Tab-separated table of C-alpha atoms in Angstrom:
chain	number	residue	atom	x	y	z
T	1	MET	CA	43.689	173.927	80.073
T	2	ARG	CA	45.651	174.002	76.589
T	3	ARG	CA	46.425	178.101	77.055
T	4	ALA	CA	47.895	176.760	80.822
T	5	HIS	CA	50.175	173.890	79.270
T	6	ILE	CA	51.404	176.211	76.563
T	7	GLY	CA	52.111	178.763	79.280
T	8	ALA	CA	53.926	176.358	81.546
T	9	VAL	CA	55.986	175.009	78.586
T	10	SER	CA	56.788	178.455	77.599
T	11	VAL	CA	58.120	179.306	81.067
T	12	ALA	CA	60.415	176.136	81.264
T	13	VAL	CA	61.795	176.859	77.909
T	14	GLY	CA	62.310	180.710	78.882
T	15	MET	CA	63.799	179.491	82.454
T	16	ALA	CA	65.985	177.192	80.391
T	17	LEU	CA	67.417	179.805	78.130
T	18	TYR	CA	67.180	182.823	80.498
T	19	GLY	CA	69.372	180.975	82.875
T	20	GLY	CA	71.874	179.257	80.370
T	21	ALA	CA	75.642	179.692	79.736
T	22	ALA	CA	75.112	182.944	77.764
T	23	CYS	CA	74.375	184.566	80.867
T	24	ALA	CA	77.536	184.437	82.904
T	25	GLN	CA	76.273	186.489	85.832
T	26	GLN	CA	74.064	184.872	88.649
T	27	ARG	CA	70.366	184.962	88.296
T	28	PRO	CA	68.514	185.175	91.487
T	29	ASN	CA	65.998	182.258	91.995
T	30	ASP	CA	62.676	183.736	91.413
T	31	LEU	CA	62.816	185.419	87.722
T	32	GLY	CA	59.500	186.833	87.812
T	33	LYS	CA	60.464	188.981	90.619
T	34	TYR	CA	63.867	189.686	89.089
T	35	GLU	CA	61.976	191.019	85.858
T	36	PHE	CA	59.761	192.941	87.619
T	37	GLU	CA	62.415	194.558	89.588
T	38	VAL	CA	64.744	195.157	86.635
T	39	ASN	CA	62.076	196.423	84.244
T	40	CYS	CA	58.823	197.544	86.133
T	41	ALA	CA	59.664	198.610	89.635
T	42	VAL	CA	61.176	201.797	88.287
T	43	CYS	CA	57.590	202.889	87.298
T	44	HIS	CA	55.380	201.035	89.253
T	45	GLY	CA	57.295	200.553	92.553
T	46	ALA	CA	59.144	197.811	94.066
T	47	ASP	CA	55.785	196.985	95.948
T	48	GLY	CA	53.574	197.320	92.724
T	49	LYS	CA	51.606	199.890	93.961
T	50	GLY	CA	52.478	202.429	91.062
T	51	ASN	CA	54.738	204.451	93.257
T	52	GLY	CA	58.025	203.952	91.582
T	53	LEU	CA	60.958	206.489	90.921
T	54	MET	CA	59.459	207.565	87.496
T	55	THR	CA	56.079	208.262	88.726
T	56	ASN	CA	56.600	212.043	88.736
T	57	LEU	CA	57.570	212.092	85.263
T	58	LEU	CA	54.755	210.381	83.789
T	59	ARG	CA	51.476	212.082	82.349
T	60	LYS	CA	49.354	209.333	84.024
T	61	SER	CA	49.266	207.764	87.420
T	62	LEU	CA	49.723	204.160	87.141
T	63	PRO	CA	47.437	201.331	88.482
T	64	ASP	CA	48.152	199.733	91.463
T	65	LEU	CA	49.053	195.906	90.487
T	66	THR	CA	48.604	194.607	93.433
T	67	LEU	CA	44.653	195.104	93.265
T	68	LEU	CA	44.398	193.752	89.575
T	69	ALA	CA	42.312	190.754	90.920
T	70	LYS	CA	40.520	192.530	93.515
T	71	LYS	CA	39.168	194.958	90.689
T	72	ASN	CA	38.393	192.105	88.553
T	73	GLN	CA	35.997	189.708	90.686
T	74	GLY	CA	39.072	187.956	92.073
T	75	VAL	CA	40.739	186.972	88.912
T	76	VAL	CA	44.045	188.553	87.316
T	77	PRO	CA	43.153	189.500	83.766
T	78	THR	CA	46.276	187.537	82.397
T	79	ASP	CA	45.105	187.785	78.855
T	80	ARG	CA	45.034	191.758	78.966
T	81	LEU	CA	48.033	191.986	81.119
T	82	TYR	CA	49.770	189.907	78.508
T	83	GLU	CA	48.644	192.059	75.693
T	84	VAL	CA	49.782	195.300	77.460
T	85	ILE	CA	53.331	193.828	78.312
T	86	GLU	CA	53.574	192.590	74.764
T	87	GLY	CA	52.509	195.640	73.141
T	88	ILE	CA	49.713	193.796	70.956
T	89	GLY	CA	47.708	196.063	69.315
T	90	VAL	CA	49.835	199.086	69.926
T	91	PRO	CA	50.392	201.232	66.967
T	92	SER	CA	54.088	201.354	66.098
T	93	HIS	CA	54.126	205.272	66.089
T	94	GLY	CA	51.381	205.681	68.741
T	95	SER	CA	51.706	207.205	72.033
T	96	ARG	CA	52.479	205.178	74.701
T	97	GLU	CA	54.160	205.690	77.745
T	98	MET	CA	54.846	202.039	79.092
T	99	PRO	CA	57.307	200.522	76.824
T	100	ILE	CA	56.457	197.802	74.532
T	101	TRP	CA	58.415	195.096	76.307
T	102	GLY	CA	57.832	192.376	73.795
T	103	ARG	CA	59.936	194.274	71.344
T	104	GLU	CA	62.470	195.407	74.464
T	105	TYR	CA	63.115	191.593	75.060
T	106	ARG	CA	63.345	190.464	71.411
T	107	LEU	CA	66.077	193.336	70.813
T	108	GLU	CA	67.811	192.483	74.233
T	109	ASP	CA	67.551	188.638	74.257
T	110	GLY	CA	68.574	188.740	70.344
T	111	GLU	CA	71.984	190.454	71.337
T	112	ARG	CA	72.835	188.030	74.366
T	113	TYR	CA	71.703	184.750	72.446
T	114	LEU	CA	72.425	185.175	68.846
T	115	GLU	CA	76.069	185.266	69.733
T	116	GLY	CA	76.206	182.746	72.530
T	117	ARG	CA	73.852	180.038	71.058
T	118	GLY	CA	73.328	180.520	67.499
T	119	SER	CA	69.545	180.091	66.596
T	120	TYR	CA	67.168	180.253	69.393
T	121	ASP	CA	63.032	180.581	69.238
T	122	ALA	CA	62.828	184.371	70.190
T	123	GLN	CA	58.904	184.189	70.275
T	124	ALA	CA	59.168	181.494	72.919
T	125	LEU	CA	61.509	183.273	75.151
T	126	VAL	CA	59.630	186.667	75.250
T	127	ARG	CA	56.544	184.659	75.839
T	128	ALA	CA	58.349	182.917	78.467
T	129	ARG	CA	59.605	186.355	80.210
T	130	ILE	CA	56.181	188.081	79.958
T	131	LEU	CA	54.655	184.913	81.820
T	132	LEU	CA	57.128	184.994	84.391
T	133	LEU	CA	56.214	188.832	84.935
T	134	ILE	CA	52.567	187.704	85.010
T	135	ASP	CA	53.166	185.025	87.514
T	136	TYR	CA	55.120	187.467	89.800
T	137	ILE	CA	52.224	190.126	89.481
T	138	ASN	CA	49.765	187.442	90.237
T	139	ARG	CA	51.586	186.374	93.534
T	140	ILE	CA	51.606	190.297	94.834
T	141	GLN	CA	48.025	190.404	94.560
T	142	VAL	CA	45.767	191.569	97.736
T	143	ARG	CA	43.371	188.627	97.764
């Protein structure tokens, strides 16, 4: 329950920051889908089935993200998804084809918000963006 509350607060904070005045361009209403389309679809495919444009350049086949719940007794493995997206436990010079989005988001948001807003909570924004992605992945599950 507490984790869900923290997640909801993080998403709300992230949405407020992410949709703020520092972002002059118009953002779509579905921020989770937007994050997926911009950062994930090139590899995972627009439909999340692992058939993106870059798959022929990767050494490993990608999982069908729409089947995560089906393969996990009907539950999306949220903690594991968060760890993979954030890059938790990934050695700094280890081999990993998937980008470490936690680090990428911190760099991207740092450039965007530091100039436009002064100080901000980088971890909360990264957490919110990752939770938006996880929410979207949950919504595309085959049930």
